[in-house]
Amino acid sequence: TFYTTSDAEVTVEDATFKSAKQMEDASAIAVCSSDDYYRIGDLNNDDNINSTDMFYQLNAYKIAEDDPSLITVERNGLTYVGLSTVVANNHKAKYGLIEDAYAMAGDGNTDGVIAYDQEQLIISDVDNLAYYVARRGAGYKTDLNRYGFRYGEYESLTANTNLF
């Protein structure tokens, strides 16, 4: 016995699959674009992590350093200073951050601060965002982060109630 399928049936099935796939992709984008999420590393809320985000992150840190509003943090046996993301989020204009973005996006290792320390790269949000942007810009698809940083990932605002 030999069975055939008409071209019309294949086209309809193919179109149905593509339509379902497009709806699935749109749904995923809608979930991650919601006001309940932010993208780690995206400090200007444009869903693209690049040198502009690096500017906002370093600028916020430098302003905090100059006024001195850095706080001391201890993690993994290291003591260091950083700009509290809660403080930065509550005073975005003071730290040069965009109003509709989240300061927490500058905290790549979820220690609650934006840290900058060229000697202790394991805790430096600023250096590790630069590392992420450079590797992405060079075309790398994997190993974009190091030391447990999570740049590029989406983070739920509702899952962590300590953000505000």
PDB file of C-alpha atoms in Angstrom:
ATOM      1  CA  THR A   1       0.000   0.000   0.000  1.00  0.00           C
ATOM      2  CA  PHE A   2       1.294   3.440  -0.885  1.00  0.00           C
ATOM      3  CA  TYR A   3       0.001   6.603   0.806  1.00  0.00           C
ATOM      4  CA  THR A   4       0.458  10.156  -0.418  1.00  0.00           C
ATOM      5  CA  THR A   5      -0.175  13.503   1.170  1.00  0.00           C
ATOM      6  CA  SER A   6      -1.229  16.444  -0.869  1.00  0.00           C
ATOM      7  CA  ASP A   7       0.911  19.559  -0.878  1.00  0.00           C
ATOM      8  CA  ALA A   8      -2.061  21.509   0.458  1.00  0.00           C
ATOM      9  CA  GLU A   9      -2.237  19.368   3.621  1.00  0.00           C
ATOM     10  CA  VAL A  10       1.486  19.735   4.268  1.00  0.00           C
ATOM     11  CA  THR A  11       1.277  23.499   3.799  1.00  0.00           C
ATOM     12  CA  VAL A  12      -1.643  23.786   6.230  1.00  0.00           C
ATOM     13  CA  GLU A  13       0.117  21.639   8.851  1.00  0.00           C
ATOM     14  CA  ASP A  14       3.353  23.580   8.401  1.00  0.00           C
ATOM     15  CA  ALA A  15       1.545  26.919   8.716  1.00  0.00           C
ATOM     16  CA  THR A  16      -0.249  25.714  11.848  1.00  0.00           C
ATOM     17  CA  PHE A  17       3.043  24.643  13.431  1.00  0.00           C
ATOM     18  CA  LYS A  18       4.719  27.949  12.555  1.00  0.00           C
ATOM     19  CA  SER A  19       1.754  29.884  13.916  1.00  0.00           C
ATOM     20  CA  ALA A  20       1.862  27.937  17.196  1.00  0.00           C
ATOM     21  CA  LYS A  21       5.628  28.474  17.434  1.00  0.00           C
ATOM     22  CA  GLN A  22       5.228  32.216  16.850  1.00  0.00           C
ATOM     23  CA  MET A  23       2.546  32.384  19.541  1.00  0.00           C
ATOM     24  CA  GLU A  24       4.827  30.476  21.935  1.00  0.00           C
ATOM     25  CA  ASP A  25       7.707  32.881  21.218  1.00  0.00           C
ATOM     26  CA  ALA A  26       5.444  35.912  21.652  1.00  0.00           C
ATOM     27  CA  SER A  27       4.172  34.483  24.926  1.00  0.00           C
ATOM     28  CA  ALA A  28       7.724  34.000  26.225  1.00  0.00           C
ATOM     29  CA  ILE A  29       8.619  37.551  25.245  1.00  0.00           C
ATOM     30  CA  ALA A  30       5.482  38.874  26.930  1.00  0.00           C
ATOM     31  CA  VAL A  31       6.357  37.051  30.142  1.00  0.00           C
ATOM     32  CA  CYS A  32       9.900  38.416  30.215  1.00  0.00           C
ATOM     33  CA  SER A  33       8.854  41.906  29.134  1.00  0.00           C
ATOM     34  CA  SER A  34       6.353  42.214  31.941  1.00  0.00           C
ATOM     35  CA  ASP A  35       6.678  44.829  34.663  1.00  0.00           C
ATOM     36  CA  ASP A  36       7.312  41.917  37.028  1.00  0.00           C
ATOM     37  CA  TYR A  37      10.773  41.209  35.562  1.00  0.00           C
ATOM     38  CA  TYR A  38      14.019  42.962  34.808  1.00  0.00           C
ATOM     39  CA  ARG A  39      17.103  41.760  32.957  1.00  0.00           C
ATOM     40  CA  ILE A  40      20.309  41.586  34.964  1.00  0.00           C
ATOM     41  CA  GLY A  41      22.830  43.947  33.364  1.00  0.00           C
ATOM     42  CA  ASP A  42      20.217  46.041  31.530  1.00  0.00           C
ATOM     43  CA  LEU A  43      20.421  49.381  33.340  1.00  0.00           C
ATOM     44  CA  ASN A  44      18.536  51.390  30.723  1.00  0.00           C
ATOM     45  CA  ASN A  45      15.676  48.907  30.290  1.00  0.00           C
ATOM     46  CA  ASP A  46      16.031  48.446  26.528  1.00  0.00           C
ATOM     47  CA  ASP A  47      16.472  44.637  26.718  1.00  0.00           C
ATOM     48  CA  ASN A  48      19.967  44.990  25.279  1.00  0.00           C
ATOM     49  CA  ILE A  49      23.081  44.764  27.447  1.00  0.00           C
ATOM     50  CA  ASN A  50      25.894  46.889  26.042  1.00  0.00           C
ATOM     51  CA  SER A  51      28.345  49.696  26.809  1.00  0.00           C
ATOM     52  CA  THR A  52      25.495  52.086  27.591  1.00  0.00           C
ATOM     53  CA  ASP A  53      24.561  49.887  30.539  1.00  0.00           C
ATOM     54  CA  MET A  54      28.207  49.828  31.598  1.00  0.00           C
ATOM     55  CA  PHE A  55      28.165  53.636  31.610  1.00  0.00           C
ATOM     56  CA  TYR A  56      25.088  53.807  33.863  1.00  0.00           C
ATOM     57  CA  GLN A  57      26.510  51.214  36.254  1.00  0.00           C
ATOM     58  CA  LEU A  58      29.962  52.792  36.633  1.00  0.00           C
ATOM     59  CA  ASN A  59      28.512  56.306  36.786  1.00  0.00           C
ATOM     60  CA  ALA A  60      26.170  55.323  39.644  1.00  0.00           C
ATOM     61  CA  TYR A  61      29.073  53.747  41.522  1.00  0.00           C
ATOM     62  CA  LYS A  62      31.318  56.800  41.005  1.00  0.00           C
ATOM     63  CA  ILE A  63      28.587  59.163  42.248  1.00  0.00           C
ATOM     64  CA  ALA A  64      28.176  57.008  45.376  1.00  0.00           C
ATOM     65  CA  GLU A  65      31.929  56.962  45.852  1.00  0.00           C
ATOM     66  CA  ASP A  66      32.135  60.748  45.658  1.00  0.00           C
ATOM     67  CA  ASP A  67      29.285  61.499  48.063  1.00  0.00           C
ATOM     68  CA  PRO A  68      30.261  58.770  50.189  1.00  0.00           C
ATOM     69  CA  SER A  69      27.235  56.522  50.299  1.00  0.00           C
ATOM     70  CA  LEU A  70      28.912  53.176  49.747  1.00  0.00           C
ATOM     71  CA  ILE A  71      28.082  50.421  52.216  1.00  0.00           C
ATOM     72  CA  THR A  72      30.336  47.635  53.464  1.00  0.00           C
ATOM     73  CA  VAL A  73      29.459  44.063  52.503  1.00  0.00           C
ATOM     74  CA  GLU A  74      31.010  40.762  53.530  1.00  0.00           C
ATOM     75  CA  ARG A  75      30.643  37.742  51.269  1.00  0.00           C
ATOM     76  CA  ASN A  76      32.708  34.622  50.666  1.00  0.00           C
ATOM     77  CA  GLY A  77      35.233  35.788  53.228  1.00  0.00           C
ATOM     78  CA  LEU A  78      35.789  39.104  51.437  1.00  0.00           C
ATOM     79  CA  THR A  79      34.923  42.531  52.787  1.00  0.00           C
ATOM     80  CA  TYR A  80      34.222  45.204  50.188  1.00  0.00           C
ATOM     81  CA  VAL A  81      32.112  48.290  49.515  1.00  0.00           C
ATOM     82  CA  GLY A  82      29.348  48.893  47.030  1.00  0.00           C
ATOM     83  CA  LEU A  83      26.344  51.035  46.212  1.00  0.00           C
ATOM     84  CA  SER A  84      23.211  49.542  47.750  1.00  0.00           C
ATOM     85  CA  THR A  85      20.780  48.705  44.951  1.00  0.00           C
ATOM     86  CA  VAL A  86      17.866  49.559  47.252  1.00  0.00           C
ATOM     87  CA  VAL A  87      19.266  53.059  47.852  1.00  0.00           C
ATOM     88  CA  ALA A  88      20.089  53.521  44.149  1.00  0.00           C
ATOM     89  CA  ASN A  89      16.631  52.342  43.107  1.00  0.00           C
ATOM     90  CA  ASN A  90      14.963  54.770  45.529  1.00  0.00           C
ATOM     91  CA  HIS A  91      17.134  57.710  44.365  1.00  0.00           C
ATOM     92  CA  LYS A  92      17.566  57.055  40.640  1.00  0.00           C
ATOM     93  CA  ALA A  93      17.998  60.703  39.652  1.00  0.00           C
ATOM     94  CA  LYS A  94      20.782  61.217  42.201  1.00  0.00           C
ATOM     95  CA  TYR A  95      22.725  58.240  40.822  1.00  0.00           C
ATOM     96  CA  GLY A  96      22.090  59.075  37.158  1.00  0.00           C
ATOM     97  CA  LEU A  97      19.845  56.078  36.518  1.00  0.00           C
ATOM     98  CA  ILE A  98      16.928  55.930  34.104  1.00  0.00           C
ATOM     99  CA  GLU A  99      13.549  56.293  35.796  1.00  0.00           C
ATOM    100  CA  ASP A 100      11.894  53.197  34.286  1.00  0.00           C
ATOM    101  CA  ALA A 101      14.919  50.912  34.807  1.00  0.00           C
ATOM    102  CA  TYR A 102      15.842  48.969  37.940  1.00  0.00           C
ATOM    103  CA  ALA A 103      19.066  49.594  39.860  1.00  0.00           C
ATOM    104  CA  MET A 104      19.094  45.899  40.785  1.00  0.00           C
ATOM    105  CA  ALA A 105      20.014  45.194  37.166  1.00  0.00           C
ATOM    106  CA  GLY A 106      23.503  46.450  38.020  1.00  0.00           C
ATOM    107  CA  ASP A 107      23.975  43.750  40.664  1.00  0.00           C
ATOM    108  CA  GLY A 108      25.184  40.719  38.731  1.00  0.00           C
ATOM    109  CA  ASN A 109      25.852  38.443  41.697  1.00  0.00           C
ATOM    110  CA  THR A 110      22.843  39.305  43.904  1.00  0.00           C
ATOM    111  CA  ASP A 111      24.841  40.577  46.875  1.00  0.00           C
ATOM    112  CA  GLY A 112      22.654  43.690  47.115  1.00  0.00           C
ATOM    113  CA  VAL A 113      25.286  46.165  45.917  1.00  0.00           C
ATOM    114  CA  ILE A 114      26.969  47.436  42.792  1.00  0.00           C
ATOM    115  CA  ALA A 115      30.635  46.832  43.585  1.00  0.00           C
ATOM    116  CA  TYR A 116      33.756  47.936  41.738  1.00  0.00           C
ATOM    117  CA  ASP A 117      37.084  46.431  42.732  1.00  0.00           C
ATOM    118  CA  GLN A 118      39.738  45.716  40.115  1.00  0.00           C
ATOM    119  CA  GLU A 119      41.743  43.646  42.608  1.00  0.00           C
ATOM    120  CA  GLN A 120      38.883  41.353  43.666  1.00  0.00           C
ATOM    121  CA  LEU A 121      37.177  40.513  40.367  1.00  0.00           C
ATOM    122  CA  ILE A 122      35.118  37.818  42.062  1.00  0.00           C
ATOM    123  CA  ILE A 123      32.911  40.545  43.607  1.00  0.00           C
ATOM    124  CA  SER A 124      33.217  43.374  41.052  1.00  0.00           C
ATOM    125  CA  ASP A 125      29.901  43.963  39.289  1.00  0.00           C
ATOM    126  CA  VAL A 126      31.460  46.666  37.110  1.00  0.00           C
ATOM    127  CA  ASP A 127      34.340  44.517  35.832  1.00  0.00           C
ATOM    128  CA  ASN A 128      32.123  41.495  35.263  1.00  0.00           C
ATOM    129  CA  LEU A 129      29.548  43.468  33.280  1.00  0.00           C
ATOM    130  CA  ALA A 130      32.414  44.690  31.079  1.00  0.00           C
ATOM    131  CA  TYR A 131      33.537  41.060  30.691  1.00  0.00           C
ATOM    132  CA  TYR A 132      29.995  40.012  29.691  1.00  0.00           C
ATOM    133  CA  VAL A 133      29.605  42.850  27.166  1.00  0.00           C
ATOM    134  CA  ALA A 134      33.049  42.211  25.640  1.00  0.00           C
ATOM    135  CA  ARG A 135      32.414  38.481  25.198  1.00  0.00           C
ATOM    136  CA  ARG A 136      28.973  39.058  23.688  1.00  0.00           C
ATOM    137  CA  GLY A 137      30.401  41.716  21.386  1.00  0.00           C
ATOM    138  CA  ALA A 138      33.098  39.291  20.254  1.00  0.00           C
ATOM    139  CA  GLY A 139      30.404  36.818  19.236  1.00  0.00           C
ATOM    140  CA  TYR A 140      30.631  34.329  22.099  1.00  0.00           C
ATOM    141  CA  LYS A 141      27.401  32.471  22.853  1.00  0.00           C
ATOM    142  CA  THR A 142      28.602  30.602  25.963  1.00  0.00           C
ATOM    143  CA  ASP A 143      30.726  31.400  28.996  1.00  0.00           C
ATOM    144  CA  LEU A 144      29.558  34.999  29.015  1.00  0.00           C
ATOM    145  CA  ASN A 145      29.702  35.187  32.806  1.00  0.00           C
ATOM    146  CA  ARG A 146      32.299  34.167  35.377  1.00  0.00           C
ATOM    147  CA  TYR A 147      32.471  33.932  39.188  1.00  0.00           C
ATOM    148  CA  GLY A 148      28.750  33.145  39.438  1.00  0.00           C
ATOM    149  CA  PHE A 149      27.570  36.413  37.880  1.00  0.00           C
ATOM    150  CA  ARG A 150      24.221  36.212  36.071  1.00  0.00           C
ATOM    151  CA  TYR A 151      24.209  39.020  33.515  1.00  0.00           C
ATOM    152  CA  GLY A 152      21.665  38.515  30.750  1.00  0.00           C
ATOM    153  CA  GLU A 153      19.250  36.500  32.894  1.00  0.00           C
ATOM    154  CA  TYR A 154      15.761  37.678  33.739  1.00  0.00           C
ATOM    155  CA  GLU A 155      14.939  38.244  37.400  1.00  0.00           C
ATOM    156  CA  SER A 156      11.477  38.379  38.928  1.00  0.00           C
ATOM    157  CA  LEU A 157      10.602  41.447  40.952  1.00  0.00           C
ATOM    158  CA  THR A 158       7.859  39.581  42.793  1.00  0.00           C
ATOM    159  CA  ALA A 159      10.054  36.640  43.835  1.00  0.00           C
ATOM    160  CA  ASN A 160      12.412  38.876  45.804  1.00  0.00           C
ATOM    161  CA  THR A 161      10.517  41.211  48.108  1.00  0.00           C
ATOM    162  CA  ASN A 162      13.699  42.735  49.563  1.00  0.00           C
ATOM    163  CA  LEU A 163      14.339  44.824  46.448  1.00  0.00           C
ATOM    164  CA  PHE A 164      12.434  47.941  47.531  1.00  0.00           C
TER     165      PHE A 164
END
